[in-house]
Amino acid sequence: MDPRVKRTITKLEQQKEKKTNEKKRIEQELSEIDANLKQLYAFKKEQDKLQSSIDRFYDPIKKDSTDEHSKSVYNV
């Protein structure tokens, strides 16, 4: 076989291996990022639920105290 063809084959195989390894590294990084995002989205969802519960807890108190105060002022 012609030595130039062998060199070209060897060179291309090395490039392919390098790119394959790089692809695996990038896929691993993406997998880690996806896992982190999944955790953060779950955390955000829990925070939103908690904030919603806090808002519901305090919102009626504001309305009730205003209504009670208004009723007592008008009844006098």
Coordinates of C-alpha atoms in Angstrom, one line a residue, residues 38-75:
K38 CA -33.4 19.2 37.1
Q39 CA -32.5 19.7 40.8
L40 CA -32.8 23.5 40.4
Y41 CA -36.1 23.3 38.7
A42 CA -37.4 21.0 41.5
F43 CA -36.1 23.4 44.1
K44 CA -37.7 26.4 42.2
K45 CA -41.0 24.5 42.1
E46 CA -40.9 23.9 45.9
Q47 CA -40.0 27.5 46.5
D48 CA -42.9 28.7 44.4
K49 CA -45.3 26.4 46.3
L50 CA -43.9 27.6 49.6
Q51 CA -44.2 31.3 48.5
S52 CA -47.8 30.6 47.3
S53 CA -48.7 29.1 50.7
I54 CA -47.2 32.0 52.5
D55 CA -49.1 34.5 50.4
R56 CA -52.4 32.6 50.9
F57 CA -51.7 32.4 54.6
Y58 CA -51.1 36.2 55.0
D59 CA -53.5 37.5 52.3
P60 CA -56.8 36.5 54.2
I61 CA -55.5 38.1 57.4
K62 CA -55.0 41.4 55.6
K63 CA -58.6 41.2 54.1
D64 CA -60.2 40.0 57.4
S65 CA -58.5 42.7 59.5
T66 CA -59.5 45.4 57.1
D67 CA -63.1 44.1 56.9
E68 CA -63.4 43.8 60.7
H69 CA -62.0 47.3 61.3
S70 CA -64.3 48.7 58.6
K71 CA -67.3 47.0 60.2
S72 CA -66.5 48.2 63.6
V73 CA -66.0 51.8 62.4
Y74 CA -69.3 51.9 60.5
N75 CA -71.2 50.3 63.4

